[in-house]
mmCIF file of C-alpha atoms and ligand atoms in Angstrom:
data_model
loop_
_atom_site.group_PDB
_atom_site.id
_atom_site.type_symbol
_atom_site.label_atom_id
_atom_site.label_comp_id
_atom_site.label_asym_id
_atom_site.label_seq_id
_atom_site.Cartn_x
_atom_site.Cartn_y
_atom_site.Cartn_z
ATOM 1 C CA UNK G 15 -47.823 10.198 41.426
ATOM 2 C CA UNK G 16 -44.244 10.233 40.869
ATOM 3 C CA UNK G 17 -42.881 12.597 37.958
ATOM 4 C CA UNK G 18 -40.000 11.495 37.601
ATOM 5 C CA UNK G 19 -40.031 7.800 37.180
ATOM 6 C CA UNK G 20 -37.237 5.908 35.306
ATOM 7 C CA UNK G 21 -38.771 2.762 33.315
ATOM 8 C CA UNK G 22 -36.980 -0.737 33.811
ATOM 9 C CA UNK G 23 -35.407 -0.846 30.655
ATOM 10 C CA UNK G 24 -33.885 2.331 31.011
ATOM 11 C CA UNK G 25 -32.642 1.239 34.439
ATOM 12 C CA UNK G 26 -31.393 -1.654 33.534
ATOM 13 C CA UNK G 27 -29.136 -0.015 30.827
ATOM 14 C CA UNK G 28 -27.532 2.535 33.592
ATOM 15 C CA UNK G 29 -26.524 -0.556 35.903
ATOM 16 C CA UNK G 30 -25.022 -2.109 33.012
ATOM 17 C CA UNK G 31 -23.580 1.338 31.642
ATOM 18 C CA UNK G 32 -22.579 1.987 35.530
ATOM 19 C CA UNK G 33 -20.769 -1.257 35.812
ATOM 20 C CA UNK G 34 -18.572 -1.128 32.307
ATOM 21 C CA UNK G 35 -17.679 2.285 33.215
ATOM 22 C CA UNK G 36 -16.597 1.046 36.652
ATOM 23 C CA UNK G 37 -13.961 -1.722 35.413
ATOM 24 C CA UNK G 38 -13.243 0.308 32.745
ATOM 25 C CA UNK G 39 -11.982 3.321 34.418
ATOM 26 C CA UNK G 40 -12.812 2.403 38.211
ATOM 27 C CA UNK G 41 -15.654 5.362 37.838
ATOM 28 C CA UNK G 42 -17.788 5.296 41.186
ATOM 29 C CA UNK G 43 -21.413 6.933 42.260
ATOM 30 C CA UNK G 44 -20.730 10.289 44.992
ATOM 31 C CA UNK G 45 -21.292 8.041 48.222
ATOM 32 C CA UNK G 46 -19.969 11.258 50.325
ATOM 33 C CA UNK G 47 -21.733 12.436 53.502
ATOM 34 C CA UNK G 48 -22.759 15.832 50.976
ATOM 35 C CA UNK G 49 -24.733 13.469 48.792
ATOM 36 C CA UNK G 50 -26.644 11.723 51.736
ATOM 37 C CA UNK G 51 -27.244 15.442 53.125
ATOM 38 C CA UNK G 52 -28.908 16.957 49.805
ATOM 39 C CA UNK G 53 -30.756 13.851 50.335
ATOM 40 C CA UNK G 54 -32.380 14.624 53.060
ATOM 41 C CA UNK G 55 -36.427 15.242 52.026
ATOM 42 C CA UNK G 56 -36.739 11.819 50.222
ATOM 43 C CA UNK G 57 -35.373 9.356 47.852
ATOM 44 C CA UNK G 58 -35.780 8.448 44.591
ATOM 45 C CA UNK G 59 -33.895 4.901 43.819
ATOM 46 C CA UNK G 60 -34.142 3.785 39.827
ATOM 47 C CA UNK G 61 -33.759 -0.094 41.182
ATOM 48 C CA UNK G 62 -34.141 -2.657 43.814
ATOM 49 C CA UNK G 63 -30.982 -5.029 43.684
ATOM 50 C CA UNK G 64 -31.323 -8.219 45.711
ATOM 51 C CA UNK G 65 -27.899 -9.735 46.501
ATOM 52 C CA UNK G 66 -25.802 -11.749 48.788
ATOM 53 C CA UNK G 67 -24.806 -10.108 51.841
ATOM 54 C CA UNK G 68 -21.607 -11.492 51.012
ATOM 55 C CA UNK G 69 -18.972 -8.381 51.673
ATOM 56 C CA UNK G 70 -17.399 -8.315 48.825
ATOM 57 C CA UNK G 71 -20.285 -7.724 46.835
ATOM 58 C CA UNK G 72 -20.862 -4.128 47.042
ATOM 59 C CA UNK G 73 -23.569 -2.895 44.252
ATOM 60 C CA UNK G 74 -23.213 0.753 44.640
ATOM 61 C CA UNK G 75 -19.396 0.035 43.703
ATOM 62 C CA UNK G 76 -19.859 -2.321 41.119
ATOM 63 C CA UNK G 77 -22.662 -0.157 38.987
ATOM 64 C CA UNK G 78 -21.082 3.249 39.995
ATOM 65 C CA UNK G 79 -23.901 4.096 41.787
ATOM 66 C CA UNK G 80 -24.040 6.557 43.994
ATOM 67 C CA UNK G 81 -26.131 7.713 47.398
ATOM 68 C CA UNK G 82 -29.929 7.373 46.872
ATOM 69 C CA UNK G 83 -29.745 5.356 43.627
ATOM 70 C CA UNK G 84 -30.174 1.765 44.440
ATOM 71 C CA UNK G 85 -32.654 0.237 46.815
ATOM 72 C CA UNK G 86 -30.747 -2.706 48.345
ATOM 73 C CA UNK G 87 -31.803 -5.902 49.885
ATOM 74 C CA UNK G 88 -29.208 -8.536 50.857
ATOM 75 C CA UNK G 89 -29.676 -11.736 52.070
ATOM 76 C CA UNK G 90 -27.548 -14.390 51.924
ATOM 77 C CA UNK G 91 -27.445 -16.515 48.903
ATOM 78 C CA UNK G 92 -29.578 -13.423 47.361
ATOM 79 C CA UNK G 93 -32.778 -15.572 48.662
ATOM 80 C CA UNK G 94 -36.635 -14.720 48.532
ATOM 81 C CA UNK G 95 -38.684 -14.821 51.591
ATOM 82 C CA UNK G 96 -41.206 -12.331 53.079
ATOM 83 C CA UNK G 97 -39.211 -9.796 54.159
ATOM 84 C CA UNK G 98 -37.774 -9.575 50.927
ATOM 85 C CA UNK G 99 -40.571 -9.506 49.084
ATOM 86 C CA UNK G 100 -42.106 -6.583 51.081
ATOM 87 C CA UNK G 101 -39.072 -4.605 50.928
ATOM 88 C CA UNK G 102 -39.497 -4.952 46.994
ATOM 89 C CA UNK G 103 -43.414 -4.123 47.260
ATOM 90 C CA UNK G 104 -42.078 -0.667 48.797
ATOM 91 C CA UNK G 105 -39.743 0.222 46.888
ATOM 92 C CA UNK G 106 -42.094 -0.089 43.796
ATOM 93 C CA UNK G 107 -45.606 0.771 45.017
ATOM 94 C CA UNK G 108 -44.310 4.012 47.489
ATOM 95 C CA UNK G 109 -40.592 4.795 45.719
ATOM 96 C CA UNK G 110 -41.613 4.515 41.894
ATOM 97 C CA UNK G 111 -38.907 1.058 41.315
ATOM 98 C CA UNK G 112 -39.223 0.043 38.204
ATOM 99 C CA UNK G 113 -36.533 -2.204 37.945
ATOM 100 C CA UNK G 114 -35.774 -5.366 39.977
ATOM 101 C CA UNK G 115 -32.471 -7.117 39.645
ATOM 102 C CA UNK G 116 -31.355 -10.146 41.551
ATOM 103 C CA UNK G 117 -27.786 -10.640 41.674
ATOM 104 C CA UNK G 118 -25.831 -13.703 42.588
ATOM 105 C CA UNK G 119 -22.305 -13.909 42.121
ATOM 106 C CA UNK G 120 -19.194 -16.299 41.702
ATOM 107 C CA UNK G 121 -18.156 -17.918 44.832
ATOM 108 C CA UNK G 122 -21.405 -17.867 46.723
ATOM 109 C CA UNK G 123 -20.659 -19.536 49.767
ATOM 110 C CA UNK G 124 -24.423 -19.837 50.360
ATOM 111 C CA UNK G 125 -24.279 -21.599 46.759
ATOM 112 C CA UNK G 126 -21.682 -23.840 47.496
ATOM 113 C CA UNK G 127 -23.046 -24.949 51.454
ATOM 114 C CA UNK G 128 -26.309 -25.992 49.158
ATOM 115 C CA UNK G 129 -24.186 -27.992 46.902
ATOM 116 C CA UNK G 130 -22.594 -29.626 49.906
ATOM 117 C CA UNK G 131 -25.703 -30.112 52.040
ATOM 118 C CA UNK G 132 -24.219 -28.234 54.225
ATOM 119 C CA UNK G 133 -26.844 -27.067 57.159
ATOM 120 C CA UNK G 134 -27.061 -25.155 60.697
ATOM 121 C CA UNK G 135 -30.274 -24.295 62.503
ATOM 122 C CA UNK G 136 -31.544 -20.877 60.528
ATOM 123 C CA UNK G 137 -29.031 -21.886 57.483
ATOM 124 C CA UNK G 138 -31.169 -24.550 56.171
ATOM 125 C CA UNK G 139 -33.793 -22.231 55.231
ATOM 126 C CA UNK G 140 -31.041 -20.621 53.057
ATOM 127 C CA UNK G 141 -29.634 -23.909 51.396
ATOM 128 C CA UNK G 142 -33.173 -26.351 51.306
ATOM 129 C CA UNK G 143 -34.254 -23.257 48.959
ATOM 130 C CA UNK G 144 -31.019 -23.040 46.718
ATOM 131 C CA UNK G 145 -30.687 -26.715 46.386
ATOM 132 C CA UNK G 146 -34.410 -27.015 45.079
ATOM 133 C CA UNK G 147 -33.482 -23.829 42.685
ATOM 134 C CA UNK G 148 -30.223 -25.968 41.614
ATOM 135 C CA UNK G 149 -32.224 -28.819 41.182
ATOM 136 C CA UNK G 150 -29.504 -31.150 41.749
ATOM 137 C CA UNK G 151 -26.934 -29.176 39.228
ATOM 138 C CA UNK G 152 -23.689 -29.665 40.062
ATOM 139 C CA UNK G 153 -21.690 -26.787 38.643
ATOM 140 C CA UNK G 154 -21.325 -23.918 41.053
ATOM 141 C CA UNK G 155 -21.648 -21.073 38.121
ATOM 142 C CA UNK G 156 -24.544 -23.157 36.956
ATOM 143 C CA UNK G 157 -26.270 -23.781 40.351
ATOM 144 C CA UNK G 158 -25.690 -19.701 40.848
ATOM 145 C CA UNK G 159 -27.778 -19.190 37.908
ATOM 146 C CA UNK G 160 -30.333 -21.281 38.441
ATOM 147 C CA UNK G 161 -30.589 -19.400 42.026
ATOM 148 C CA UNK G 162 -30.553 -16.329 40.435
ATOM 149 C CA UNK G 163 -33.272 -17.418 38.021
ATOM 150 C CA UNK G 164 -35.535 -18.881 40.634
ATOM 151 C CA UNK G 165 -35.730 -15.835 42.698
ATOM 152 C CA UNK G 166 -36.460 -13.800 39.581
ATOM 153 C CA UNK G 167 -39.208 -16.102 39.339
ATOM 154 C CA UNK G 168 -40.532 -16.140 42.660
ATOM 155 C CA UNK G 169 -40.271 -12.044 42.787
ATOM 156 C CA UNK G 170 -42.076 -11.878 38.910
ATOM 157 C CA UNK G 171 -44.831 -14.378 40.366
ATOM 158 C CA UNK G 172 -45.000 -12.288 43.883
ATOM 159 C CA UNK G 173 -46.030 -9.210 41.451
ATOM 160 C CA UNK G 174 -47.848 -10.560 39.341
ATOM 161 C CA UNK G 175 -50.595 -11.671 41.905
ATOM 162 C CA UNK G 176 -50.540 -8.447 43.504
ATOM 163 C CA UNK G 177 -52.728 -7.755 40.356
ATOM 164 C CA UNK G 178 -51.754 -3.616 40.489
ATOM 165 C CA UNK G 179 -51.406 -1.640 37.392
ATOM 166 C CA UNK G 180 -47.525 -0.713 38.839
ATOM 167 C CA UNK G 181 -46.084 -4.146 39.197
ATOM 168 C CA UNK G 182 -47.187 -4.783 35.542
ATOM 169 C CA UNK G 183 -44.645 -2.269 34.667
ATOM 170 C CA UNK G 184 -41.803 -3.830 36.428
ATOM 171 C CA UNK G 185 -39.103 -5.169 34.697
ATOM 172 C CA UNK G 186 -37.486 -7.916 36.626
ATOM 173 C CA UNK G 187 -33.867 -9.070 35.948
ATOM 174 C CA UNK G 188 -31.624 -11.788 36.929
ATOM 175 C CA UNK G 189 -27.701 -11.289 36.670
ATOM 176 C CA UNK G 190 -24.300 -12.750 38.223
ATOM 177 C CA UNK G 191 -21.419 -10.711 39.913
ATOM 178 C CA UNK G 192 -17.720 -11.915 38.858
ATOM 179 C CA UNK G 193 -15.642 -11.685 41.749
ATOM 180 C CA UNK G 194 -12.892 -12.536 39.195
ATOM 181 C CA UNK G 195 -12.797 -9.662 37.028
ATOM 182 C CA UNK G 196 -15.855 -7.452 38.294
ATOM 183 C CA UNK G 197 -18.167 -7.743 35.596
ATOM 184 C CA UNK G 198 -21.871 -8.481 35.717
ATOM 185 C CA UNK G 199 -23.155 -10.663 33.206
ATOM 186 C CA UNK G 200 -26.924 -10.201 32.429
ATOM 187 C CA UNK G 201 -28.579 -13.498 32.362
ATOM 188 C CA UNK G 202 -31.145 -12.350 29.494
ATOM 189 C CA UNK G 203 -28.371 -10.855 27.437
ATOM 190 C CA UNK G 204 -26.182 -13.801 28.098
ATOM 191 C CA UNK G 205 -29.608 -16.519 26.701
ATOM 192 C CA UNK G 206 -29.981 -13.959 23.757
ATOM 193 C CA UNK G 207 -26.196 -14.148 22.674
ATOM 194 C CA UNK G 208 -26.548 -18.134 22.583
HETATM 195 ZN ZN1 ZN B 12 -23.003 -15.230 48.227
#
């Protein structure tokens, strides 16, 4: 077994930690080639984060995270499928994850071409599974939370029939990216503060 495992909880509080310090004071993780190097034997991630592939959502930058810290899965419109899911089933059962966040953000152009029924061969996978997370919500920040939500959902509900001690212990998160002002609102904290 691992020894060094970091719980979800405590993970979540160094992404949010990571990402005040980085529009705070513009703080960022060691991403040089010496930290992939010392790196070498193995890794040791503290949390998957599923998020667009959209390029200007970069989570190593935006929780000051550094080489060998976050697991990272990106697929458009931060959507569950398969792949996704077994990528997440790694990173907890063989990496010692604890933490799973999915994170949508402002101006999701995957969000917006399911608002518009907007559609293209392999897109409308993408969009026929936003629009039923949207649920015919209109609002773009809205729709991007409901997204978030639903894949949150989907992954919690992917774990829980797995029926393994391990994926009881995983703490799974839903947040949004501001592309406005860089910070990352935490969709639990944000329903608590209501
Ligand atoms: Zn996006």
């Amino acid at each position: 077994m691992m020894d060094s495992i970091i719980s979800g909880a405590e993970a979540l509080n160094k992404l949010k930690a990571g990402n005040r310090a980085w529009r705070e004071t513009g703080a960022e993780g060691d991403l040089s080639p010496a930290s992939v190097m010392r790196l070498t034997g193995g890794q040791t991630p503290y949390a998957v984060v599923l998020t667009c592939s959209d390029s200007r959502v970069v989570p190593e930058a935006v929780f000051g995270a550094g080489t060998g810290e976050l697991f990272v899965i990106r697929t458009a419109g931060n959507t569950v499928g398969r792949e996704t899911m077994g990528s997440i089933e790694y990173a907890v059962d063989h990496l010692g994850v604890r933490l799973v966040l999915i994170l949508g953000h402002t101006g999701c152009g995957a969000v917006g071409a399911a608002l518009a029924d907007e559609t293209g061969e392999h897109i409308e996978h993408i969009v026929a599974k936003i629009a039923k997370a949207a649920g015919g919500e209109t609002d773009p920040y809205k729709a991007c939370c409901l997204n978030v939500e639903h894949a949150a959902a989907e992954v919690r509900q992917a774990l829980d029939a797995m029926g393994t001690a391990c994926f009881d212990e995983v703490v799974v998160a839903g947040a949004v990216f501001h592309l406005e002002d860089g910070k990352v609102t935490f969709l639990q904290d944000a329903e608590n503060s209501l």
